[in-house]
Amino acid sequence: MSIGIPEILFLVMLFLMLLGTVFWVRMIIECATRESDQERLVWIIILVFTYLIGAALYYFVRRPARIAAARA
């Protein structure tokens, strides 16, 4: 019994989906613990309904702005 290309691709895709889900959950937790009340609700709705696209938006748009504001 040998492992072929389809099995390897399946394992790679499974690993990538797992990483995406971990990233998504991490962004939801970060948003829920660090945003103000009104922004928290909007971002949680965006994150829940758009999955990885919303998580990437939060990571690249909102997170750096919040970190920069905290440093100032």
PDB file of N, CA and C in Angstrom:
ATOM      1  N   MET A   1       0.850  -1.178   0.000  1.00  0.00           N
ATOM      2  CA  MET A   1       0.000   0.000   0.000  1.00  0.00           C
ATOM      3  C   MET A   1       0.892   1.237   0.000  1.00  0.00           C
ATOM      4  N   SER A   2       0.745   2.038  -1.027  1.00  0.00           N
ATOM      5  CA  SER A   2       1.568   3.235  -1.129  1.00  0.00           C
ATOM      6  C   SER A   2       0.678   4.479  -1.085  1.00  0.00           C
ATOM      7  N   ILE A   3       1.286   5.560  -0.670  1.00  0.00           N
ATOM      8  CA  ILE A   3       0.573   6.831  -0.621  1.00  0.00           C
ATOM      9  C   ILE A   3       0.800   7.541  -1.942  1.00  0.00           C
ATOM     10  N   GLY A   4      -0.288   7.898  -2.591  1.00  0.00           N
ATOM     11  CA  GLY A   4      -0.196   8.562  -3.883  1.00  0.00           C
ATOM     12  C   GLY A   4      -0.427  10.062  -3.763  1.00  0.00           C
ATOM     13  N   ILE A   5      -0.448  10.702  -4.911  1.00  0.00           N
ATOM     14  CA  ILE A   5      -0.649  12.146  -4.982  1.00  0.00           C
ATOM     15  C   ILE A   5      -1.991  12.578  -4.375  1.00  0.00           C
ATOM     16  N   PRO A   6      -3.104  11.904  -4.641  1.00  0.00           N
ATOM     17  CA  PRO A   6      -4.379  12.347  -4.054  1.00  0.00           C
ATOM     18  C   PRO A   6      -4.364  12.331  -2.521  1.00  0.00           C
ATOM     19  N   GLU A   7      -3.747  11.328  -1.939  1.00  0.00           N
ATOM     20  CA  GLU A   7      -3.683  11.257  -0.485  1.00  0.00           C
ATOM     21  C   GLU A   7      -2.828  12.377   0.092  1.00  0.00           C
ATOM     22  N   ILE A   8      -1.722  12.682  -0.557  1.00  0.00           N
ATOM     23  CA  ILE A   8      -0.849  13.754  -0.104  1.00  0.00           C
ATOM     24  C   ILE A   8      -1.571  15.098  -0.216  1.00  0.00           C
ATOM     25  N   LEU A   9      -2.253  15.325  -1.342  1.00  0.00           N
ATOM     26  CA  LEU A   9      -3.015  16.558  -1.507  1.00  0.00           C
ATOM     27  C   LEU A   9      -4.121  16.682  -0.466  1.00  0.00           C
ATOM     28  N   PHE A  10      -4.772  15.583  -0.156  1.00  0.00           N
ATOM     29  CA  PHE A  10      -5.803  15.590   0.871  1.00  0.00           C
ATOM     30  C   PHE A  10      -5.228  15.994   2.226  1.00  0.00           C
ATOM     31  N   LEU A  11      -4.088  15.439   2.592  1.00  0.00           N
ATOM     32  CA  LEU A  11      -3.464  15.770   3.869  1.00  0.00           C
ATOM     33  C   LEU A  11      -3.012  17.229   3.911  1.00  0.00           C
ATOM     34  N   VAL A  12      -2.491  17.728   2.815  1.00  0.00           N
ATOM     35  CA  VAL A  12      -2.077  19.128   2.759  1.00  0.00           C
ATOM     36  C   VAL A  12      -3.290  20.040   2.897  1.00  0.00           C
ATOM     37  N   MET A  13      -4.365  19.743   2.196  1.00  0.00           N
ATOM     38  CA  MET A  13      -5.581  20.551   2.281  1.00  0.00           C
ATOM     39  C   MET A  13      -6.184  20.490   3.684  1.00  0.00           C
ATOM     40  N   LEU A  14      -6.169  19.333   4.302  1.00  0.00           N
ATOM     41  CA  LEU A  14      -6.670  19.182   5.662  1.00  0.00           C
ATOM     42  C   LEU A  14      -5.855  20.037   6.634  1.00  0.00           C
ATOM     43  N   PHE A  15      -4.543  20.038   6.477  1.00  0.00           N
ATOM     44  CA  PHE A  15      -3.657  20.841   7.312  1.00  0.00           C
ATOM     45  C   PHE A  15      -3.913  22.333   7.103  1.00  0.00           C
ATOM     46  N   LEU A  16      -4.084  22.762   5.853  1.00  0.00           N
ATOM     47  CA  LEU A  16      -4.358  24.171   5.567  1.00  0.00           C
ATOM     48  C   LEU A  16      -5.712  24.609   6.125  1.00  0.00           C
ATOM     49  N   MET A  17      -6.709  23.741   6.047  1.00  0.00           N
ATOM     50  CA  MET A  17      -8.020  24.070   6.612  1.00  0.00           C
ATOM     51  C   MET A  17      -7.934  24.186   8.129  1.00  0.00           C
ATOM     52  N   LEU A  18      -7.166  23.333   8.749  1.00  0.00           N
ATOM     53  CA  LEU A  18      -6.979  23.394  10.195  1.00  0.00           C
ATOM     54  C   LEU A  18      -6.285  24.693  10.594  1.00  0.00           C
ATOM     55  N   LEU A  19      -5.245  25.076   9.859  1.00  0.00           N
ATOM     56  CA  LEU A  19      -4.556  26.340  10.134  1.00  0.00           C
ATOM     57  C   LEU A  19      -5.485  27.535   9.947  1.00  0.00           C
ATOM     58  N   GLY A  20      -6.292  27.520   8.903  1.00  0.00           N
ATOM     59  CA  GLY A  20      -7.245  28.595   8.661  1.00  0.00           C
ATOM     60  C   GLY A  20      -8.262  28.723   9.782  1.00  0.00           C
ATOM     61  N   THR A  21      -8.743  27.610  10.279  1.00  0.00           N
ATOM     62  CA  THR A  21      -9.712  27.629  11.365  1.00  0.00           C
ATOM     63  C   THR A  21      -9.078  28.138  12.655  1.00  0.00           C
ATOM     64  N   VAL A  22      -7.855  27.737  12.933  1.00  0.00           N
ATOM     65  CA  VAL A  22      -7.151  28.230  14.120  1.00  0.00           C
ATOM     66  C   VAL A  22      -6.941  29.738  14.015  1.00  0.00           C
ATOM     67  N   PHE A  23      -6.539  30.228  12.852  1.00  0.00           N
ATOM     68  CA  PHE A  23      -6.354  31.663  12.637  1.00  0.00           C
ATOM     69  C   PHE A  23      -7.665  32.415  12.838  1.00  0.00           C
ATOM     70  N   TRP A  24      -8.754  31.893  12.290  1.00  0.00           N
ATOM     71  CA  TRP A  24     -10.074  32.503  12.410  1.00  0.00           C
ATOM     72  C   TRP A  24     -10.507  32.596  13.868  1.00  0.00           C
ATOM     73  N   VAL A  25     -10.362  31.515  14.611  1.00  0.00           N
ATOM     74  CA  VAL A  25     -10.738  31.499  16.024  1.00  0.00           C
ATOM     75  C   VAL A  25      -9.870  32.476  16.814  1.00  0.00           C
ATOM     76  N   ARG A  26      -8.585  32.532  16.499  1.00  0.00           N
ATOM     77  CA  ARG A  26      -7.681  33.461  17.187  1.00  0.00           C
ATOM     78  C   ARG A  26      -8.104  34.912  16.950  1.00  0.00           C
ATOM     79  N   MET A  27      -8.496  35.251  15.739  1.00  0.00           N
ATOM     80  CA  MET A  27      -8.930  36.618  15.453  1.00  0.00           C
ATOM     81  C   MET A  27     -10.249  36.939  16.161  1.00  0.00           C
ATOM     82  N   ILE A  28     -11.154  35.978  16.265  1.00  0.00           N
ATOM     83  CA  ILE A  28     -12.400  36.200  16.999  1.00  0.00           C
ATOM     84  C   ILE A  28     -12.104  36.445  18.473  1.00  0.00           C
ATOM     85  N   ILE A  29     -11.234  35.642  19.052  1.00  0.00           N
ATOM     86  CA  ILE A  29     -10.888  35.809  20.465  1.00  0.00           C
ATOM     87  C   ILE A  29     -10.195  37.147  20.696  1.00  0.00           C
ATOM     88  N   GLU A  30      -9.262  37.503  19.826  1.00  0.00           N
ATOM     89  CA  GLU A  30      -8.569  38.777  19.968  1.00  0.00           C
ATOM     90  C   GLU A  30      -9.538  39.946  19.852  1.00  0.00           C
ATOM     91  N   CYS A  31     -10.435  39.871  18.910  1.00  0.00           N
ATOM     92  CA  CYS A  31     -11.427  40.935  18.724  1.00  0.00           C
ATOM     93  C   CYS A  31     -12.346  41.026  19.945  1.00  0.00           C
ATOM     94  N   ALA A  32     -12.784  39.899  20.456  1.00  0.00           N
ATOM     95  CA  ALA A  32     -13.716  39.888  21.580  1.00  0.00           C
ATOM     96  C   ALA A  32     -13.083  40.411  22.862  1.00  0.00           C
ATOM     97  N   THR A  33     -11.786  40.278  22.997  1.00  0.00           N
ATOM     98  CA  THR A  33     -11.138  40.691  24.238  1.00  0.00           C
ATOM     99  C   THR A  33     -10.517  42.074  24.173  1.00  0.00           C
ATOM    100  N   ARG A  34     -10.295  42.618  22.988  1.00  0.00           N
ATOM    101  CA  ARG A  34      -9.532  43.860  22.897  1.00  0.00           C
ATOM    102  C   ARG A  34     -10.231  45.035  22.240  1.00  0.00           C
ATOM    103  N   GLU A  35     -11.363  44.833  21.634  1.00  0.00           N
ATOM    104  CA  GLU A  35     -12.072  45.937  20.969  1.00  0.00           C
ATOM    105  C   GLU A  35     -13.068  46.586  21.918  1.00  0.00           C
ATOM    106  N   SER A  36     -13.430  47.831  21.631  1.00  0.00           N
ATOM    107  CA  SER A  36     -14.479  48.506  22.402  1.00  0.00           C
ATOM    108  C   SER A  36     -15.833  47.896  22.043  1.00  0.00           C
ATOM    109  N   ASP A  37     -16.851  48.192  22.837  1.00  0.00           N
ATOM    110  CA  ASP A  37     -18.151  47.523  22.695  1.00  0.00           C
ATOM    111  C   ASP A  37     -18.763  47.631  21.307  1.00  0.00           C
ATOM    112  N   GLN A  38     -18.853  48.845  20.785  1.00  0.00           N
ATOM    113  CA  GLN A  38     -19.519  49.032  19.490  1.00  0.00           C
ATOM    114  C   GLN A  38     -18.708  48.410  18.352  1.00  0.00           C
ATOM    115  N   GLU A  39     -17.400  48.611  18.347  1.00  0.00           N
ATOM    116  CA  GLU A  39     -16.566  48.022  17.295  1.00  0.00           C
ATOM    117  C   GLU A  39     -16.516  46.506  17.418  1.00  0.00           C
ATOM    118  N   ARG A  40     -16.560  46.003  18.638  1.00  0.00           N
ATOM    119  CA  ARG A  40     -16.511  44.558  18.862  1.00  0.00           C
ATOM    120  C   ARG A  40     -17.674  43.867  18.163  1.00  0.00           C
ATOM    121  N   LEU A  41     -18.877  44.389  18.315  1.00  0.00           N
ATOM    122  CA  LEU A  41     -20.051  43.769  17.701  1.00  0.00           C
ATOM    123  C   LEU A  41     -19.936  43.734  16.182  1.00  0.00           C
ATOM    124  N   VAL A  42     -19.519  44.842  15.589  1.00  0.00           N
ATOM    125  CA  VAL A  42     -19.393  44.904  14.135  1.00  0.00           C
ATOM    126  C   VAL A  42     -18.334  43.914  13.647  1.00  0.00           C
ATOM    127  N   TRP A  43     -17.177  43.904  14.294  1.00  0.00           N
ATOM    128  CA  TRP A  43     -16.107  43.014  13.847  1.00  0.00           C
ATOM    129  C   TRP A  43     -16.442  41.539  14.071  1.00  0.00           C
ATOM    130  N   ILE A  44     -17.112  41.221  15.158  1.00  0.00           N
ATOM    131  CA  ILE A  44     -17.504  39.825  15.386  1.00  0.00           C
ATOM    132  C   ILE A  44     -18.473  39.366  14.302  1.00  0.00           C
ATOM    133  N   ILE A  45     -19.428  40.212  13.941  1.00  0.00           N
ATOM    134  CA  ILE A  45     -20.365  39.859  12.865  1.00  0.00           C
ATOM    135  C   ILE A  45     -19.610  39.651  11.554  1.00  0.00           C
ATOM    136  N   ILE A  46     -18.682  40.556  11.252  1.00  0.00           N
ATOM    137  CA  ILE A  46     -17.882  40.410  10.031  1.00  0.00           C
ATOM    138  C   ILE A  46     -17.077  39.112  10.066  1.00  0.00           C
ATOM    139  N   LEU A  47     -16.435  38.835  11.191  1.00  0.00           N
ATOM    140  CA  LEU A  47     -15.611  37.631  11.298  1.00  0.00           C
ATOM    141  C   LEU A  47     -16.446  36.356  11.174  1.00  0.00           C
ATOM    142  N   VAL A  48     -17.588  36.322  11.804  1.00  0.00           N
ATOM    143  CA  VAL A  48     -18.404  35.109  11.781  1.00  0.00           C
ATOM    144  C   VAL A  48     -18.956  34.827  10.387  1.00  0.00           C
ATOM    145  N   PHE A  49     -19.420  35.857   9.696  1.00  0.00           N
ATOM    146  CA  PHE A  49     -20.072  35.631   8.407  1.00  0.00           C
ATOM    147  C   PHE A  49     -19.114  35.546   7.222  1.00  0.00           C
ATOM    148  N   THR A  50     -17.884  36.021   7.366  1.00  0.00           N
ATOM    149  CA  THR A  50     -16.973  35.992   6.220  1.00  0.00           C
ATOM    150  C   THR A  50     -15.788  35.056   6.409  1.00  0.00           C
ATOM    151  N   TYR A  51     -15.706  34.392   7.545  1.00  0.00           N
ATOM    152  CA  TYR A  51     -14.702  33.379   7.848  1.00  0.00           C
ATOM    153  C   TYR A  51     -13.286  33.892   7.591  1.00  0.00           C
ATOM    154  N   LEU A  52     -12.538  33.312   6.685  1.00  0.00           N
ATOM    155  CA  LEU A  52     -11.125  33.669   6.512  1.00  0.00           C
ATOM    156  C   LEU A  52     -10.923  35.056   5.907  1.00  0.00           C
ATOM    157  N   ILE A  53     -11.831  35.476   5.054  1.00  0.00           N
ATOM    158  CA  ILE A  53     -11.703  36.820   4.475  1.00  0.00           C
ATOM    159  C   ILE A  53     -11.847  37.866   5.573  1.00  0.00           C
ATOM    160  N   GLY A  54     -12.819  37.690   6.449  1.00  0.00           N
ATOM    161  CA  GLY A  54     -13.004  38.611   7.565  1.00  0.00           C
ATOM    162  C   GLY A  54     -11.843  38.569   8.545  1.00  0.00           C
ATOM    163  N   ALA A  55     -11.306  37.385   8.793  1.00  0.00           N
ATOM    164  CA  ALA A  55     -10.159  37.267   9.694  1.00  0.00           C
ATOM    165  C   ALA A  55      -8.938  37.966   9.109  1.00  0.00           C
ATOM    166  N   ALA A  56      -8.733  37.823   7.809  1.00  0.00           N
ATOM    167  CA  ALA A  56      -7.603  38.503   7.164  1.00  0.00           C
ATOM    168  C   ALA A  56      -7.819  40.018   7.179  1.00  0.00           C
ATOM    169  N   LEU A  57      -9.052  40.470   6.937  1.00  0.00           N
ATOM    170  CA  LEU A  57      -9.350  41.899   7.014  1.00  0.00           C
ATOM    171  C   LEU A  57      -9.050  42.444   8.408  1.00  0.00           C
ATOM    172  N   TYR A  58      -9.499  41.739   9.420  1.00  0.00           N
ATOM    173  CA  TYR A  58      -9.246  42.190  10.785  1.00  0.00           C
ATOM    174  C   TYR A  58      -7.745  42.223  11.069  1.00  0.00           C
ATOM    175  N   TYR A  59      -7.050  41.199  10.655  1.00  0.00           N
ATOM    176  CA  TYR A  59      -5.613  41.111  10.926  1.00  0.00           C
ATOM    177  C   TYR A  59      -4.833  42.230  10.240  1.00  0.00           C
ATOM    178  N   PHE A  60      -5.156  42.540   8.994  1.00  0.00           N
ATOM    179  CA  PHE A  60      -4.375  43.525   8.242  1.00  0.00           C
ATOM    180  C   PHE A  60      -4.895  44.951   8.359  1.00  0.00           C
ATOM    181  N   VAL A  61      -6.161  45.154   8.720  1.00  0.00           N
ATOM    182  CA  VAL A  61      -6.723  46.500   8.771  1.00  0.00           C
ATOM    183  C   VAL A  61      -6.843  46.998  10.211  1.00  0.00           C
ATOM    184  N   ARG A  62      -7.580  46.296  11.011  1.00  0.00           N
ATOM    185  CA  ARG A  62      -7.909  46.800  12.346  1.00  0.00           C
ATOM    186  C   ARG A  62      -6.798  46.557  13.366  1.00  0.00           C
ATOM    187  N   ARG A  63      -6.203  45.424  13.347  1.00  0.00           N
ATOM    188  CA  ARG A  63      -5.204  45.072  14.355  1.00  0.00           C
ATOM    189  C   ARG A  63      -4.025  46.036  14.371  1.00  0.00           C
ATOM    190  N   PRO A  64      -3.400  46.367  13.237  1.00  0.00           N
ATOM    191  CA  PRO A  64      -2.289  47.322  13.277  1.00  0.00           C
ATOM    192  C   PRO A  64      -2.713  48.706  13.765  1.00  0.00           C
ATOM    193  N   ALA A  65      -3.934  49.129  13.398  1.00  0.00           N
ATOM    194  CA  ALA A  65      -4.420  50.448  13.858  1.00  0.00           C
ATOM    195  C   ALA A  65      -4.593  50.462  15.372  1.00  0.00           C
ATOM    196  N   ARG A  66      -5.125  49.378  15.927  1.00  0.00           N
ATOM    197  CA  ARG A  66      -5.315  49.303  17.373  1.00  0.00           C
ATOM    198  C   ARG A  66      -3.980  49.245  18.101  1.00  0.00           C
ATOM    199  N   ILE A  67      -3.005  48.527  17.570  1.00  0.00           N
ATOM    200  CA  ILE A  67      -1.693  48.424  18.181  1.00  0.00           C
ATOM    201  C   ILE A  67      -0.978  49.781  18.131  1.00  0.00           C
ATOM    202  N   ALA A  68      -1.079  50.489  17.008  1.00  0.00           N
ATOM    203  CA  ALA A  68      -0.462  51.799  16.894  1.00  0.00           C
ATOM    204  C   ALA A  68      -1.095  52.796  17.857  1.00  0.00           C
ATOM    205  N   ALA A  69      -2.395  52.725  18.041  1.00  0.00           N
ATOM    206  CA  ALA A  69      -3.077  53.616  18.978  1.00  0.00           C
ATOM    207  C   ALA A  69      -2.663  53.315  20.416  1.00  0.00           C
ATOM    208  N   ALA A  70      -2.409  52.066  20.726  1.00  0.00           N
ATOM    209  CA  ALA A  70      -1.997  51.692  22.080  1.00  0.00           C
ATOM    210  C   ALA A  70      -0.585  52.182  22.381  1.00  0.00           C
ATOM    211  N   ARG A  71       0.273  52.232  21.374  1.00  0.00           N
ATOM    212  CA  ARG A  71       1.652  52.696  21.570  1.00  0.00           C
ATOM    213  C   ARG A  71       1.733  54.196  21.764  1.00  0.00           C
ATOM    214  N   ALA A  72       0.795  54.930  21.172  1.00  0.00           N
ATOM    215  CA  ALA A  72       0.833  56.409  21.240  1.00  0.00           C
ATOM    216  C   ALA A  72       0.377  56.939  22.570  1.00  0.00           C
TER     217      ALA A  72
END
